[in-house]
Structures are given as structure tokens and as C-alpha cells.
XYZ file of C-alpha atoms in Angstrom:
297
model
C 52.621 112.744 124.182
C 54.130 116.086 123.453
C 56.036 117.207 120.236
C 58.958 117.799 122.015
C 58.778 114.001 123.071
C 58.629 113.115 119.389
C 61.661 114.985 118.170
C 63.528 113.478 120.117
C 62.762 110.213 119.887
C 63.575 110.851 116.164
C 67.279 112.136 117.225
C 67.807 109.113 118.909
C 67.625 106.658 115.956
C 70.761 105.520 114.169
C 71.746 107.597 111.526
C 71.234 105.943 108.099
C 70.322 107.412 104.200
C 66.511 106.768 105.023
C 66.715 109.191 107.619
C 68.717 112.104 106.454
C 72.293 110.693 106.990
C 74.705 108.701 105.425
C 75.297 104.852 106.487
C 73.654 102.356 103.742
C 71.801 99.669 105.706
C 71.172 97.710 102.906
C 70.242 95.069 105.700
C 67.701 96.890 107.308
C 66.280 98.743 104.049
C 66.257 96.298 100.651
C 64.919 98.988 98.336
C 68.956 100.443 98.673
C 70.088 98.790 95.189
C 73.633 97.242 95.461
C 76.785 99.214 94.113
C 77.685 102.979 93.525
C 74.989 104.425 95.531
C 76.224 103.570 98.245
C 79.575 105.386 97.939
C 77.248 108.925 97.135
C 76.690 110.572 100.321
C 78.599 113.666 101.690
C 78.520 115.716 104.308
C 80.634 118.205 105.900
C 80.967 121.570 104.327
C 79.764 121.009 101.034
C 82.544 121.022 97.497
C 85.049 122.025 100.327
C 88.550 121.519 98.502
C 89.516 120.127 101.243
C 88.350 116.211 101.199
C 87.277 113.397 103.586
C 86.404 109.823 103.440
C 84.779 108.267 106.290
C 85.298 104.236 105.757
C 83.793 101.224 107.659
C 80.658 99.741 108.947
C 77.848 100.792 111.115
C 80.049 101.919 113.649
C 81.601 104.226 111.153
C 78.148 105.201 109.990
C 77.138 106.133 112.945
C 79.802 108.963 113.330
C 77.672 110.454 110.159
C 76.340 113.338 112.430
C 79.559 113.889 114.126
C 81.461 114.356 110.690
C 78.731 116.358 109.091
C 79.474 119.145 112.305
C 83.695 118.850 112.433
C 83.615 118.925 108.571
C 81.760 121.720 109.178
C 84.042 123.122 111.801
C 86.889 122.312 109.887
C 86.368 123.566 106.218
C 85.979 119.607 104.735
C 83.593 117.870 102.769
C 83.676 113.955 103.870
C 82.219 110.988 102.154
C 80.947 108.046 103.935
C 81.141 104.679 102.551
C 79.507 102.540 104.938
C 77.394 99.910 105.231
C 76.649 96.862 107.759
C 79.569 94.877 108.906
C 81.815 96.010 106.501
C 84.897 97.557 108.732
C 87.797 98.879 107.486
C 89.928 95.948 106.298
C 91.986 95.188 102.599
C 90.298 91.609 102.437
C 87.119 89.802 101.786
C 86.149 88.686 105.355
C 83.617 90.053 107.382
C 82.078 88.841 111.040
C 78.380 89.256 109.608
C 76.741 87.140 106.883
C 78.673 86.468 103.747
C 75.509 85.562 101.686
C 73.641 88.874 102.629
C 73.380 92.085 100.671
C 75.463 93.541 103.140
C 78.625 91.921 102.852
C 77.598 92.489 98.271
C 77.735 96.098 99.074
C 80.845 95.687 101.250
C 82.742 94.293 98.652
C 82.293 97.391 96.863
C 82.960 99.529 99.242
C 86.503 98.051 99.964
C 87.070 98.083 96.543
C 85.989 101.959 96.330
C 88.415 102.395 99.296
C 91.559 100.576 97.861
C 91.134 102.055 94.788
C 90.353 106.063 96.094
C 91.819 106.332 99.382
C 95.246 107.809 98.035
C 92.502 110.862 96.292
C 91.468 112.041 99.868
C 93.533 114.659 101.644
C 92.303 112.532 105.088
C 90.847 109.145 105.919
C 88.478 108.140 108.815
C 88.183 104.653 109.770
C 85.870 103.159 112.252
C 84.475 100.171 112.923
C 82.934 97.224 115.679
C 86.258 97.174 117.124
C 84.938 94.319 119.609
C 82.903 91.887 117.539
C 86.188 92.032 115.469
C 88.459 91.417 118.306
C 86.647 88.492 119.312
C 86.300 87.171 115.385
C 89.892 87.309 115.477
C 89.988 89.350 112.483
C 91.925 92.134 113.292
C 94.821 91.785 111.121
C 92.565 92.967 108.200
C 91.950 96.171 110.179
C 95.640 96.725 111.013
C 96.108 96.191 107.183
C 94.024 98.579 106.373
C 95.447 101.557 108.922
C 99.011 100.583 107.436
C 97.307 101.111 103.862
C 95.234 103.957 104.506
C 98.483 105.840 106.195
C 100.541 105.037 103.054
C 98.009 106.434 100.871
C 96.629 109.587 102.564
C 98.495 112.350 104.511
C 96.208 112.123 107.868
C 94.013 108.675 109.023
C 91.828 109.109 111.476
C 90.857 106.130 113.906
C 88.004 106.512 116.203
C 87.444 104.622 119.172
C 84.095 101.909 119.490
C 81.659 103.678 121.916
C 81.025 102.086 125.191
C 79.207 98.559 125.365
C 76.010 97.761 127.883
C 74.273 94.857 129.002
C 70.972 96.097 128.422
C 69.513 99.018 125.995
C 69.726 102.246 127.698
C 68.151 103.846 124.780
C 64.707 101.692 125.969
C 65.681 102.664 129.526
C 65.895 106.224 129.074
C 62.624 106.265 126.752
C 60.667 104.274 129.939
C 61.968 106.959 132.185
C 60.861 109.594 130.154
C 57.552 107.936 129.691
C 57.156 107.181 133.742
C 58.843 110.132 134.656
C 61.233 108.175 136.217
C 64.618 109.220 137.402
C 67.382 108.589 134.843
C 70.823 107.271 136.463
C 72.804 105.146 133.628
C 75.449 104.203 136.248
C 72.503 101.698 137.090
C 73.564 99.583 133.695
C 76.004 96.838 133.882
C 78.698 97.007 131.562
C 80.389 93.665 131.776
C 79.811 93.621 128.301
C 82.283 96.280 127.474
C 85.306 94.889 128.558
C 86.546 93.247 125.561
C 85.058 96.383 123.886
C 87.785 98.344 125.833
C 90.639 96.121 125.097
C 89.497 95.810 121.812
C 90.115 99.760 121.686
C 93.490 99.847 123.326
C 94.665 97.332 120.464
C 93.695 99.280 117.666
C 95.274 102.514 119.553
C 98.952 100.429 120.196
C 99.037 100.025 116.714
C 98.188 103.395 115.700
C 101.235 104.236 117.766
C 103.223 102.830 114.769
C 102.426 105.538 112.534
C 102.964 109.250 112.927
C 100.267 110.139 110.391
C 97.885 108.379 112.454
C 95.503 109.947 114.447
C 93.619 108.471 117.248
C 89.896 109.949 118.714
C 89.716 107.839 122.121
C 86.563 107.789 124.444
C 87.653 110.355 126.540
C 87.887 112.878 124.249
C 84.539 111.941 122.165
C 82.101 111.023 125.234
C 82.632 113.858 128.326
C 80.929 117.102 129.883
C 83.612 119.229 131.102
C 86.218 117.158 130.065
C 84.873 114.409 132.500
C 84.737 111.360 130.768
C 80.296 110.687 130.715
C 78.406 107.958 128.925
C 75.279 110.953 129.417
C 75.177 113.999 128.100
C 74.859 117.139 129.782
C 71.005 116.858 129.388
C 71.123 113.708 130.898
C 70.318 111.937 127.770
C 72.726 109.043 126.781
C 74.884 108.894 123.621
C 73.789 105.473 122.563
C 71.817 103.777 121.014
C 71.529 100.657 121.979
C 73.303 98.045 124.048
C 75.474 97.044 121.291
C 78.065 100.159 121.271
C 76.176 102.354 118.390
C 75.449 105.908 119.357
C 72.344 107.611 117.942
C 72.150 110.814 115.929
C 71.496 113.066 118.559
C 74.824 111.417 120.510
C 77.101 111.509 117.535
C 76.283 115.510 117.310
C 76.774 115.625 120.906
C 79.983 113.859 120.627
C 81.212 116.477 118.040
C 80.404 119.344 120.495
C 82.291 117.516 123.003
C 85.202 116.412 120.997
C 85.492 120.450 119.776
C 85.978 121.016 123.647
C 88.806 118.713 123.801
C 92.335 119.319 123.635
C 92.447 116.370 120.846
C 90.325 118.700 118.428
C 93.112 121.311 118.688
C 95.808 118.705 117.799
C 93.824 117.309 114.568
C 92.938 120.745 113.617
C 96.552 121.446 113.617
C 97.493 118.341 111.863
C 94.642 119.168 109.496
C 95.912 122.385 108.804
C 99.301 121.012 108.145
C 97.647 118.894 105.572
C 95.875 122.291 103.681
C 99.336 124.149 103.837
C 100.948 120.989 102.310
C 98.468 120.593 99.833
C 98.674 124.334 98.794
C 102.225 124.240 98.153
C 101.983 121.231 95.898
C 99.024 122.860 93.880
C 101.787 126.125 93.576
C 104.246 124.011 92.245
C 102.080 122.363 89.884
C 100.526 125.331 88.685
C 104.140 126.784 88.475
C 105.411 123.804 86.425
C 102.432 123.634 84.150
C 103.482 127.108 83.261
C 107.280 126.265 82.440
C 106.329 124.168 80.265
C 104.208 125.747 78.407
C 106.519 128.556 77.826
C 109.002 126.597 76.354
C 108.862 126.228 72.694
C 110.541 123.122 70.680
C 112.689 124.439 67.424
């Protein structure tokens, strides 16, 4: 099997801190200890003054990649607190396993996010829209856009990738193996339907806040602004069959997104955000120095 083989077999794992990136499995990896490590990891353009926090669970982790190149793109440094099932919610619950290490870590994490979000001149939140949909737990997320969007000047909400019913990652591996034709309109995607409501809920309620900013499919997943679960290699964006994208589709999805029209309206409401921030730093300054020129007799 060839090198080039290899490579990209490694670009088409999921993101975590074992393999360069950012989301703490804890579940999958139990040498990650429990606590502050897991709120360490940035990305982006490095000590940028201009500051990110990417918040949720796996399906905010695996948007690593994709941060790490519009962070990049747009002059931020972004840290990722993430870790398994933990999406972004003000409460306790979870849809995984309460007695894991997952769900020890998550507690910090929401703590970290209640506690910080307000210090972050954006917020990104992402999460398994569907398995939370049909947990019946979305009132925790909505709590936790209405938080974030009191707290920070921009929040970010990206859309759950799309759903199959089998793994197209292991289907596009056996093609390449068997030299086999790749078509991933083959795949069933009954699963995805309650993915894709799950989706439009989260963007109605977005709708209730004009600091919130919503990244659907269409503008993440496309080649040539037509909506494409492939890239334009051919080679899918997921993962799996369980809505996760790989590394080499969340970097993908960042070229695409740049393409879009939506990348021109959140670098504009980004920018907004730097000239705000500017002015308040001015006045500060400009204050500090008032009052230390005045003298008491």
C-alpha cells in the first residue's frame, strides 16, 4: 500500500488531542486526567487579541480543524473545550453515560463555560443536535444560546453534519482498496431525517437573537456552492455514519465555508466585534489616564 494511501487514511480520523487536535476523548483515551487539561488547547492564529471559544461535545470537537484554518483566516485564537457528550447546555444532563469520565470532564467544562464565556470576544457552540433532539433535551441547548448571546458579542451555532445508515468512511476506504468506483449517493440516509429537523430547530431559535450567528449545511458542505456530502476529490467529509466529519473534512469544510457568502457575513460581523472592542480599549486607556492626572488636595 502506498504512502499516499497512508496519509490519508490518517486525515480521515476524528480529530482529538492524541492526534494533533483539540477534542478530549477522555472516553476513548483514559490516560487524559480529569479537569483543567482539558480546557488547554488552542488553535487559530496563535495569542491573537482577538479570542474564541469553541464549546460542546464531539460534534464541536470535530470542527477543531475547521477553526484552526478560519481562526487563521480571520486573525483569532479559539479554545476548544470539548469532550464526549458534553453539548452546549447550562445544566447537568447529558444523553451519554452519567457515571463515565466523560460526563466528570463535562461537568467541568460547563462550569469553565458559565464561568468564562462573557471573557471571549465570540462563542462557538456545536453539538449532536439529533441524539439531543430525540433525548428531548434541547431546552438545555436553547439555554445555553440565550446565555452565551448575553455574555459574548457574536455566538456562533453550527449545524450537525449529515447522518448515514452505514459508514461511508469504511465504504470509501473498500473502494480505494478494490479500486472500486466511489458514488456516496449509493448510501441511505433515512437516518438523517431527524438529524435535519433537529437542525432547523436549533436555527428557528437562533432567529431570536441578532447576535446569533448560524453556519447551516449548505454553506459548510458544497463544491461550487452546490450543496455535496463529497468533496471535490471525491472523498467524503465524514467520518462515520453517525454525523462526525473527519479531519481532512472539517479542513475541507473551512475551504468551502471561505467560498460562501456566509463567511463574508461573519467576517463582517467579526469585524464589527474588533472595531467595538477597539473603541472600548480607547476609552479605557483614555479613562485610566484621567484619572491618574487628577490629584486629591
Amino acid at each position: 500500500m502506498s504512502d499516499d494511501f497512508y496519509a490519508t487514511m490518517e486525515k480521515l480520523d476524528l480529530p482529538r488531542v492524541t492526534n494533533g487536535w483539540c477534542f478530549y476523548d477522555v472516553n476513548t483515551n483514559e490516560h487524559l486526567p480529569i479537569g483543567s487539561k482539558g480546557l488547554e488547547c488552542r488553535r487559530g492564529e496563535r495569542n491573537s487579541a482577538l479570542k474564541g471559544l469553541l464549546f460542546g461535545d464531539s460534534f464541536a470537537g470535530h470542527y477543531g480543524p475547521f477553526w484552526d484554518q478560519l481562526g487563521k483566516e480571520l486573525s483569532a485564537e479559539v479554545n476548544s473545550v470539548t469532550t464526549n457528550w458534553c453539548y452546549p447546555s447550562t445544566n447537568d444532563v447529558i444523553y451519554g453515560d452519567v457515571t463515565s469520565r466523560s460526563y466528570d470532564q463535562c461537568l467541568v467544562n460547563r462550569k469553565y463555560f458559565l464561568e468564562n464565556a462573557s471573557g471571549y470576544d465570540f462563542v462557538v457552540l456545536s453539538g449532536s443536535w439529533k441524539k439531543i433532539y430525540s433525548a428531548e433535551q434541547m431546552q438545555g441547548v436553547y439555554d445555553a444560546i440565550s446565555y452565551a448571546a448575553r455574555q459574548s458579542k457574536l455566538v456562533i451555532v453550527m449545524a450537525t453534519p449529515t447522518y448515514f445508515d452505514v459508514d461511508v468512511r469504511k465504504m470509501y476506504v473498500r473502494s480505494v482498496l478494490f479500486d472500486i468506483d466511489f458514488d456516496i449517493n449509493e448510501f441511505s440516509k433515512v437516518g438523517d431525517l431527524e438529524a435535519v429537523e433537529a437542525n432547523k430547530a436549533i436555527e428557528n431559535f437562533t432567529k431570536n437573537y441578532a447576535n446569533v450567528f448560524y453556519m447551516d449545511r449548505s454553506s459548510l458542505f458544497h463544491v461550487n456552492g452546490v450543496p455535496s456530502e463529497v468533496t471535490e476529490e471525491n472523498i467524503p467529509y465524514s467520518f462515520d455514519q453517525h454525523g462526525h466529519i473527519s479531519i481532512y473534512g472539517s479542513v475541507m469544510a473551512a475551504t468551502s465555508f471561505i467560498k460562501s457568502h456566509r463567511y463574508n457575513e461573519l467576517a463582517e460581523r467579526i469585524t464589527e466585534v474588533q472595531r467595538n472592542k477597539s473603541k472600548n480599549l480607547v476609552f479605557m486607556n483614555s479613562k485610566d489616564s484621567e484619572n491618574s492626572g487628577s490629584s486629591t488636595l
